[in-house]
Tab-separated table of C-alpha atoms and ligand atoms in Angstrom:
chain	number	residue	atom	x	y	z
A	134	UNK	CA	90.391	-34.155	68.829
A	135	UNK	CA	94.302	-34.625	68.827
A	136	UNK	CA	95.504	-36.471	65.897
A	137	UNK	CA	98.046	-39.100	66.723
A	138	UNK	CA	101.637	-38.954	65.186
A	139	UNK	CA	102.352	-42.273	64.376
A	140	UNK	CA	106.233	-41.249	63.476
A	141	UNK	CA	106.960	-41.188	67.066
A	142	UNK	CA	105.700	-44.341	68.003
A	143	UNK	CA	107.188	-46.051	64.919
A	144	UNK	CA	110.646	-44.634	65.528
A	145	UNK	CA	110.448	-44.634	69.436
A	146	UNK	CA	111.393	-40.746	69.596
A	147	UNK	CA	109.546	-38.150	71.310
A	148	UNK	CA	109.163	-35.782	68.300
A	149	UNK	CA	108.909	-36.318	64.768
A	150	UNK	CA	112.329	-34.179	63.649
A	151	UNK	CA	114.904	-36.480	62.106
A	152	UNK	CA	118.601	-35.306	61.432
A	153	UNK	CA	119.471	-35.986	57.458
A	154	UNK	CA	121.845	-38.832	57.250
A	155	UNK	CA	124.783	-36.980	56.058
A	156	UNK	CA	127.633	-38.934	54.374
A	157	UNK	CA	130.924	-37.703	54.249
A	158	UNK	CA	132.023	-36.824	57.707
A	159	UNK	CA	129.218	-34.090	59.126
A	160	UNK	CA	127.388	-36.681	60.959
A	161	UNK	CA	129.477	-37.210	64.108
A	162	UNK	CA	128.477	-39.538	66.906
A	163	UNK	CA	128.367	-36.403	68.846
A	164	UNK	CA	125.878	-35.037	66.672
A	165	UNK	CA	123.546	-38.313	66.089
A	166	UNK	CA	123.605	-38.854	69.989
A	167	UNK	CA	122.899	-35.190	70.854
A	168	UNK	CA	119.946	-34.950	68.350
A	169	UNK	CA	118.384	-38.291	69.754
A	170	UNK	CA	118.869	-37.268	73.311
A	171	UNK	CA	117.244	-34.085	72.921
A	172	UNK	CA	114.277	-36.319	71.603
A	173	UNK	CA	114.992	-36.497	67.811
A	174	UNK	CA	116.582	-39.266	65.823
A	175	UNK	CA	119.546	-38.738	64.777
A	176	UNK	CA	121.190	-40.495	61.623
A	177	UNK	CA	124.389	-41.770	60.788
A	178	UNK	CA	125.409	-40.988	57.295
A	179	UNK	CA	126.868	-44.261	56.260
A	180	UNK	CA	126.704	-44.242	52.310
A	181	UNK	CA	130.362	-44.641	51.525
A	182	UNK	CA	131.586	-46.056	54.717
A	183	UNK	CA	133.219	-49.320	54.683
A	184	UNK	CA	131.897	-52.129	57.094
A	185	UNK	CA	134.338	-51.504	59.697
A	186	UNK	CA	134.228	-47.997	59.995
A	187	UNK	CA	130.263	-48.285	60.057
A	188	UNK	CA	130.679	-50.432	62.747
A	189	UNK	CA	132.786	-48.564	64.767
A	190	UNK	CA	130.894	-45.389	64.181
A	191	UNK	CA	127.937	-47.248	65.341
A	192	UNK	CA	129.499	-48.700	68.468
A	193	UNK	CA	130.447	-45.011	69.496
A	194	UNK	CA	126.909	-43.560	68.865
A	195	UNK	CA	125.809	-46.471	71.086
A	196	UNK	CA	128.170	-44.923	73.834
A	197	UNK	CA	126.783	-41.319	73.653
A	198	UNK	CA	122.939	-42.665	74.048
A	199	UNK	CA	120.897	-45.097	74.775
A	200	UNK	CA	118.152	-43.799	72.696
A	201	UNK	CA	117.019	-44.786	68.630
A	202	UNK	CA	118.903	-43.603	66.029
A	203	UNK	CA	119.118	-44.523	62.217
A	204	UNK	CA	121.798	-45.403	59.773
A	205	UNK	CA	121.464	-44.001	56.034
A	206	UNK	CA	122.670	-45.767	53.037
A	207	UNK	CA	123.008	-45.359	49.260
A	208	UNK	CA	121.025	-47.899	47.293
A	209	UNK	CA	123.958	-48.940	44.966
A	210	UNK	CA	124.417	-48.057	41.208
A	211	UNK	CA	126.859	-50.033	38.958
A	212	UNK	CA	126.973	-47.853	35.662
A	213	UNK	CA	129.194	-49.186	32.664
A	214	UNK	CA	131.721	-46.892	31.627
A	215	UNK	CA	134.752	-47.187	29.284
A	216	UNK	CA	138.283	-46.560	29.303
A	217	UNK	CA	137.852	-43.688	26.954
A	218	UNK	CA	135.337	-42.246	29.214
A	219	UNK	CA	137.475	-42.341	32.251
A	220	UNK	CA	140.232	-40.879	30.501
A	221	UNK	CA	138.366	-37.834	29.067
A	222	UNK	CA	136.899	-37.475	32.885
A	223	UNK	CA	140.489	-37.217	33.992
A	224	UNK	CA	141.475	-34.495	31.232
A	225	UNK	CA	138.638	-32.740	32.126
A	226	UNK	CA	139.827	-32.461	35.712
A	227	UNK	CA	143.359	-31.892	34.786
A	228	UNK	CA	143.578	-28.352	35.410
A	229	UNK	CA	142.135	-28.963	38.827
A	230	UNK	CA	144.472	-31.872	39.772
A	231	UNK	CA	147.308	-29.559	38.649
A	232	UNK	CA	146.091	-26.126	40.499
A	233	UNK	CA	145.580	-28.244	43.381
A	234	UNK	CA	148.928	-30.359	42.984
A	235	UNK	CA	146.855	-33.699	43.425
A	236	UNK	CA	148.562	-36.479	41.506
A	237	UNK	CA	145.370	-38.191	41.212
A	238	UNK	CA	146.511	-41.679	39.394
A	239	UNK	CA	143.764	-44.145	40.729
A	240	UNK	CA	140.999	-45.593	37.974
A	241	UNK	CA	137.752	-45.310	39.788
A	242	UNK	CA	135.987	-48.492	40.456
A	243	UNK	CA	133.107	-49.674	41.855
A	244	UNK	CA	132.715	-51.707	45.543
A	245	UNK	CA	130.134	-54.228	44.034
A	246	UNK	CA	130.111	-55.863	47.429
A	247	UNK	CA	129.769	-52.529	49.931
A	248	UNK	CA	126.359	-52.123	50.199
A	249	UNK	CA	125.699	-55.899	51.243
A	250	UNK	CA	128.260	-55.475	53.435
A	251	UNK	CA	126.828	-52.095	55.428
A	252	UNK	CA	123.241	-54.547	55.663
A	253	UNK	CA	125.282	-57.296	57.509
A	254	UNK	CA	126.594	-54.523	59.761
A	255	UNK	CA	123.153	-52.930	60.715
A	256	UNK	CA	121.805	-56.366	60.948
A	257	UNK	CA	124.357	-57.535	63.366
A	258	UNK	CA	124.324	-54.193	65.240
A	259	UNK	CA	120.512	-54.541	65.493
A	260	UNK	CA	119.981	-50.905	64.173
A	261	UNK	CA	115.993	-49.535	64.503
A	262	UNK	CA	115.579	-47.322	61.704
A	263	UNK	CA	117.173	-47.580	58.270
A	264	UNK	CA	116.538	-44.901	55.610
A	265	UNK	CA	117.511	-45.347	51.972
A	266	UNK	CA	118.247	-42.735	49.380
A	267	UNK	CA	119.052	-43.079	45.029
A	268	UNK	CA	116.450	-45.778	44.872
A	269	UNK	CA	114.849	-48.949	46.243
A	270	UNK	CA	116.494	-51.558	47.975
A	271	UNK	CA	116.255	-55.209	46.726
A	272	UNK	CA	113.427	-57.312	47.374
A	273	UNK	CA	116.184	-59.688	49.375
A	274	UNK	CA	117.512	-56.830	51.212
A	275	UNK	CA	113.895	-55.630	52.541
A	276	UNK	CA	113.068	-58.977	53.363
A	277	UNK	CA	116.349	-59.274	55.760
A	278	UNK	CA	115.485	-55.693	57.502
A	279	UNK	CA	111.796	-56.826	57.720
A	280	UNK	CA	112.527	-60.388	59.218
A	281	UNK	CA	114.615	-58.386	62.099
A	282	UNK	CA	112.289	-56.170	62.428
A	283	UNK	CA	113.962	-52.735	61.289
A	284	UNK	CA	112.081	-49.904	60.372
A	285	UNK	CA	112.789	-48.597	56.736
A	286	UNK	CA	112.364	-45.186	55.452
A	287	UNK	CA	112.637	-44.618	51.800
A	288	UNK	CA	113.242	-41.181	49.678
A	289	UNK	CA	110.889	-39.829	47.010
A	290	UNK	CA	111.132	-36.529	44.990
A	291	UNK	CA	107.921	-37.474	43.142
A	292	UNK	CA	104.430	-38.860	43.882
A	293	UNK	CA	105.535	-42.024	41.748
A	294	UNK	CA	108.514	-42.510	43.538
A	295	UNK	CA	106.762	-42.410	46.952
A	296	UNK	CA	104.138	-44.604	45.680
A	297	UNK	CA	106.847	-47.327	44.795
A	298	UNK	CA	108.707	-47.060	47.823
A	299	UNK	CA	105.229	-47.788	49.760
A	300	UNK	CA	104.624	-50.698	47.653
A	301	UNK	CA	108.109	-52.465	47.628
A	302	UNK	CA	107.474	-51.992	51.852
A	303	UNK	CA	109.323	-49.333	52.771
A	304	UNK	CA	107.340	-48.220	56.192
A	305	UNK	CA	107.755	-44.386	55.977
A	306	UNK	CA	108.836	-42.150	52.801
A	307	UNK	CA	110.574	-39.055	53.076
A	308	UNK	CA	109.415	-36.661	50.639
A	309	UNK	CA	112.234	-34.132	49.561
A	310	UNK	CA	111.798	-31.074	47.697
A	311	UNK	CA	113.763	-29.442	45.456
A	312	UNK	CA	114.941	-26.934	47.907
A	313	UNK	CA	117.122	-29.853	49.543
A	314	UNK	CA	120.590	-29.724	50.151
A	315	UNK	CA	123.189	-31.959	49.314
A	316	UNK	CA	122.001	-34.939	46.519
A	317	UNK	CA	118.642	-35.370	45.024
A	318	UNK	CA	117.209	-38.912	45.569
A	319	UNK	CA	115.470	-38.907	42.546
A	320	UNK	CA	115.714	-42.673	41.039
A	321	UNK	CA	112.877	-42.673	38.381
A	322	UNK	CA	113.215	-40.175	35.681
A	323	UNK	CA	115.566	-37.213	34.669
A	324	UNK	CA	115.991	-34.933	38.088
A	325	UNK	CA	115.090	-32.263	35.933
A	326	UNK	CA	111.287	-33.622	35.551
A	327	UNK	CA	111.697	-34.467	39.429
A	328	UNK	CA	112.397	-31.154	40.941
A	329	UNK	CA	109.066	-30.631	43.007
A	330	UNK	CA	108.844	-27.615	45.639
A	331	UNK	CA	108.049	-29.082	49.021
A	332	UNK	CA	104.883	-27.046	49.325
A	333	UNK	CA	103.582	-28.932	46.157
A	334	UNK	CA	105.019	-32.496	46.814
A	335	UNK	CA	104.201	-33.082	50.708
A	336	UNK	CA	100.416	-32.918	50.013
A	337	UNK	CA	100.496	-34.894	46.953
A	338	UNK	CA	102.473	-37.289	48.267
A	339	UNK	CA	100.110	-37.502	51.580
A	340	UNK	CA	97.385	-37.924	49.390
A	341	UNK	CA	98.837	-40.855	47.258
A	342	UNK	CA	100.355	-43.152	50.140
A	343	UNK	CA	99.395	-44.326	53.177
A	344	UNK	CA	102.749	-44.690	55.080
A	345	UNK	CA	103.798	-41.719	57.182
A	346	UNK	CA	105.510	-38.875	55.018
A	347	UNK	CA	108.089	-36.700	56.070
A	348	UNK	CA	109.023	-33.792	54.754
A	349	UNK	CA	112.761	-32.958	53.592
A	350	UNK	CA	114.091	-29.340	52.286
A	351	UNK	CA	114.375	-25.566	52.984
A	352	UNK	CA	113.328	-26.274	56.734
A	353	UNK	CA	115.795	-25.143	59.065
A	354	UNK	CA	113.222	-23.610	62.411
A	355	UNK	CA	109.860	-24.006	63.520
A	356	UNK	CA	108.051	-22.164	60.718
A	357	UNK	CA	109.184	-24.711	58.523
A	358	UNK	CA	108.276	-27.629	60.586
A	359	UNK	CA	105.100	-26.544	61.689
A	360	UNK	CA	104.333	-25.815	58.157
A	361	UNK	CA	105.427	-29.240	56.905
A	362	UNK	CA	102.826	-30.318	59.351
A	363	UNK	CA	100.161	-28.433	58.538
A	364	UNK	CA	100.533	-29.795	54.588
A	365	UNK	CA	99.928	-33.191	56.134
A	366	UNK	CA	104.064	-34.519	56.910
A	367	UNK	CA	103.846	-36.186	60.423
A	368	UNK	CA	107.619	-35.341	60.609
A	369	UNK	CA	110.609	-33.931	59.268
A	370	UNK	CA	113.746	-33.966	58.096
A	371	UNK	CA	116.625	-31.469	58.228
A	372	UNK	CA	119.951	-31.715	56.679
A	373	UNK	CA	121.687	-28.014	56.560
A	374	UNK	CA	120.353	-26.694	59.746
A	375	UNK	CA	122.792	-29.563	61.380
A	376	UNK	CA	125.221	-29.212	59.306
A	377	UNK	CA	126.328	-25.904	60.500
A	378	UNK	CA	125.465	-27.144	64.565
A	379	UNK	CA	128.155	-27.326	66.973
A	380	UNK	CA	128.791	-30.821	67.065
A	381	UNK	CA	128.278	-31.138	63.310
A	382	UNK	CA	131.865	-32.516	61.535
A	383	UNK	CA	131.006	-30.336	58.774
A	384	UNK	CA	134.512	-28.298	57.520
A	385	UNK	CA	134.609	-24.872	59.292
A	386	UNK	CA	134.776	-23.466	55.830
A	387	UNK	CA	131.715	-25.270	54.770
A	388	UNK	CA	129.937	-24.170	58.139
A	389	UNK	CA	130.817	-20.371	57.478
A	390	UNK	CA	130.039	-20.717	53.905
A	391	UNK	CA	126.461	-21.585	54.409
A	392	UNK	CA	126.045	-18.855	57.554
A	393	UNK	CA	127.247	-16.346	54.939
A	394	UNK	CA	125.136	-17.329	51.896
A	395	UNK	CA	122.207	-16.402	50.083
A	396	UNK	CA	119.288	-18.314	48.838
A	397	UNK	CA	120.355	-17.307	45.380
A	398	UNK	CA	123.737	-18.775	45.455
A	399	UNK	CA	122.702	-22.155	45.226
A	400	UNK	CA	123.087	-24.566	42.279
A	401	UNK	CA	122.524	-28.154	41.330
A	402	UNK	CA	125.931	-29.650	39.974
A	403	UNK	CA	126.943	-33.263	39.272
A	404	UNK	CA	130.494	-31.820	39.095
A	405	UNK	CA	131.546	-33.428	42.007
A	406	UNK	CA	130.096	-36.560	42.415
A	407	UNK	CA	128.210	-37.412	38.811
A	408	UNK	CA	124.989	-36.822	40.443
A	409	UNK	CA	123.024	-33.725	40.805
A	410	UNK	CA	123.228	-32.326	44.336
A	411	UNK	CA	122.469	-28.563	45.836
A	412	UNK	CA	125.520	-26.576	47.229
A	413	UNK	CA	126.885	-23.340	47.296
A	414	UNK	CA	128.251	-22.166	43.789
A	415	UNK	CA	132.034	-21.839	43.395
A	416	UNK	CA	134.485	-21.767	40.776
A	417	UNK	CA	134.322	-25.624	40.431
A	418	UNK	CA	130.636	-26.276	40.056
A	419	UNK	CA	130.697	-23.199	37.240
A	420	UNK	CA	133.280	-24.281	35.098
A	421	UNK	CA	132.262	-27.677	35.263
A	422	UNK	CA	128.584	-26.660	34.671
A	423	UNK	CA	128.285	-27.343	30.950
A	424	UNK	CA	130.931	-30.324	30.842
A	425	UNK	CA	130.418	-33.260	29.026
A	426	UNK	CA	133.048	-35.505	30.166
A	427	UNK	CA	131.797	-36.034	33.626
A	428	UNK	CA	131.437	-39.707	34.579
A	429	UNK	CA	128.489	-41.048	36.620
A	430	UNK	CA	127.564	-41.310	39.994
A	431	UNK	CA	130.068	-43.045	41.955
A	432	UNK	CA	132.662	-42.919	39.582
A	433	UNK	CA	132.590	-39.113	39.373
A	434	UNK	CA	132.674	-38.737	42.664
A	435	UNK	CA	136.224	-40.758	43.080
A	436	UNK	CA	137.840	-38.955	40.608
A	437	UNK	CA	137.120	-35.725	42.253
A	438	UNK	CA	137.434	-36.292	46.001
A	439	UNK	CA	141.415	-35.440	46.530
A	440	UNK	CA	140.396	-32.053	44.887
A	441	UNK	CA	137.679	-31.536	47.525
A	442	UNK	CA	140.336	-32.707	49.717
A	443	UNK	CA	143.047	-30.831	48.655
A	444	UNK	CA	140.535	-27.565	48.235
A	445	UNK	CA	139.488	-28.539	51.971
A	446	UNK	CA	143.224	-28.560	53.555
A	447	UNK	CA	144.270	-25.513	51.361
A	448	UNK	CA	141.139	-23.500	53.090
A	449	UNK	CA	139.809	-22.881	49.610
A	450	UNK	CA	136.086	-23.038	49.142
A	451	UNK	CA	136.270	-22.728	45.211
A	452	UNK	CA	136.800	-26.625	44.768
A	453	UNK	CA	134.896	-28.230	47.950
A	454	UNK	CA	131.572	-29.481	47.857
A	455	UNK	CA	129.592	-26.921	50.043
A	456	UNK	CA	126.371	-28.938	50.112
A	457	UNK	CA	123.195	-26.783	51.357
A	458	UNK	CA	119.652	-26.190	50.824
A	459	UNK	CA	117.927	-22.781	50.052
A	460	UNK	CA	117.483	-21.596	53.354
A	461	UNK	CA	121.056	-20.811	54.137
A	462	UNK	CA	120.034	-17.336	55.731
A	463	UNK	CA	118.445	-19.457	58.598
A	464	UNK	CA	121.374	-21.210	59.622
A	465	UNK	CA	122.866	-21.057	62.958
A	466	UNK	CA	125.846	-21.374	64.872
A	467	UNK	CA	124.164	-23.367	67.981
A	468	UNK	CA	124.065	-26.811	68.890
A	469	UNK	CA	121.559	-29.107	67.308
A	470	UNK	CA	120.040	-29.722	70.869
A	471	UNK	CA	118.893	-25.958	70.404
A	472	UNK	CA	117.635	-26.503	66.804
A	473	UNK	CA	115.247	-29.329	67.971
A	474	UNK	CA	114.153	-27.585	71.131
A	475	UNK	CA	113.118	-24.082	69.079
A	476	UNK	CA	111.265	-25.983	66.707
A	477	UNK	CA	109.294	-27.618	69.477
A	478	UNK	CA	108.533	-24.842	71.702
A	479	UNK	CA	107.658	-22.762	68.406
A	480	UNK	CA	105.215	-25.702	67.452
A	481	UNK	CA	103.722	-26.065	71.086
A	482	UNK	CA	103.869	-22.120	71.245
A	483	UNK	CA	101.748	-21.160	68.433
A	484	UNK	CA	99.543	-24.446	68.558
A	485	UNK	CA	99.943	-25.031	64.926
A	486	UNK	CA	98.341	-28.172	65.633
A	487	UNK	CA	96.389	-30.264	68.010
A	488	UNK	CA	99.365	-32.749	67.615
A	489	UNK	CA	100.177	-35.285	70.473
A	490	UNK	CA	103.822	-36.520	70.147
A	491	UNK	CA	104.834	-38.246	73.010
A	492	UNK	CA	105.714	-41.882	72.789
A	493	UNK	CA	108.648	-42.168	75.151
B	571	LIG	C1	125.693	-31.863	53.547
B	571	LIG	C2	124.551	-32.724	53.132
B	571	LIG	C3	124.853	-33.986	52.770
B	571	LIG	C4	123.684	-34.883	52.575
B	571	LIG	N1	123.746	-36.190	52.845
B	571	LIG	C5	122.974	-37.109	52.246
B	571	LIG	C6	123.166	-38.383	52.068
B	571	LIG	O1	124.215	-38.992	52.828
B	571	LIG	N2	121.816	-39.624	52.371
B	571	LIG	C7	120.352	-38.743	52.200
B	571	LIG	O2	119.384	-39.526	52.564
B	571	LIG	N3	120.592	-37.175	52.108
B	571	LIG	C8	121.747	-36.867	52.599
B	571	LIG	N4	121.471	-35.087	52.138
B	571	LIG	C9	119.769	-34.694	51.833
B	571	LIG	C10	118.941	-34.943	53.107
B	571	LIG	O3	118.752	-35.918	53.313
B	571	LIG	C11	117.811	-33.907	53.234
B	571	LIG	O4	116.876	-34.003	52.043
B	571	LIG	C12	118.578	-32.304	52.587
B	571	LIG	O5	118.922	-31.911	53.603
B	571	LIG	C13	117.159	-31.512	53.074
B	571	LIG	O6	117.424	-30.238	52.997
B	571	LIG	P1	117.913	-29.163	53.808
B	571	LIG	O7	119.552	-29.263	53.584
B	571	LIG	O8	117.387	-27.804	52.932
B	571	LIG	O9	117.539	-29.381	55.129
B	571	LIG	C14	122.348	-34.644	52.473
B	571	LIG	C15	122.089	-33.099	52.645
B	571	LIG	C16	123.358	-32.281	53.024
B	571	LIG	C17	122.880	-30.759	53.023
């Protein structure tokens, strides 16, 4: 008996392959359109974008594709920090400001209106799919999205987080395994307790929720795609595989470093942003690994922005955030469209599961 795939219908896509929203410039309109035009779901990493920037990126994508695409946003956090803590963080970062000739003077700040403004833009622009990480959107935001018929996708790193996503009304949940590149989406407890490998996470989440589950973390090709489907996921979300794609806006050095990296060169670090994220170990992550004077997210992220930018401008990877999952050896310098076609042909050729995809 053929098993229907719910995701392709809900998201109006051909194949249940989602290009992760990756904030910080990776998800160019060309990348998103390439993925959506090849039957997957491209996602704009809008987490850091100001409303007008977000609107203009969305308009740009609409010019390149008439297919569905998603916008990914960060559920905000407003940590309370004292002036002394900011001074201590600045002192800890001073050697790096000096080394890279950065004259960082601006105090970090919390933009308490940004998330609401981003939500307004996605509603005004009639975006069909919105995904979230770092927590659960408020009831008010969920109501506004539902009222406009937006399909919502949440992120979970444990079964309990997945159940809460479902209870809150999210339509789909991404199970983010510990292999995943970039920031951990954990929001319930310490990230150490929430480092669950994808092989363990998918089937346990699938058993606990009724909504469709998307597997994410270390998936780079047809083998990972079919494994995730075999474990009960109805789709996959991939980040690193698209970072190195030709259409990605990642810095060339970032792409090169992933392609040269080994699986044991990855680390989890809060040094760049104040929130644990997986990337390639370098001088910055090593020297700040045990530092206690880091600020919480998103403040630390603002404090290190100039350092990351100066490092990239110098062509020096040692102070850049080189986010990557644990499967860098499988990364390729190819088009995003080819990444999708290869995944699809592998699954169809190997007849991994009798699945019907196509809805469009
Ligand atoms: C460079 C990079 C940036 C990322 N930025 C985001 C983001 O803005 N929002 C989000 O929900 N996930 C983000 N992620 C995590 C992905 O959603 C996904 O969990 C992860 O890429 C899966 O692991 P993989 O990189 O091995 O495919 C990012 C991942 C990478 C590699």
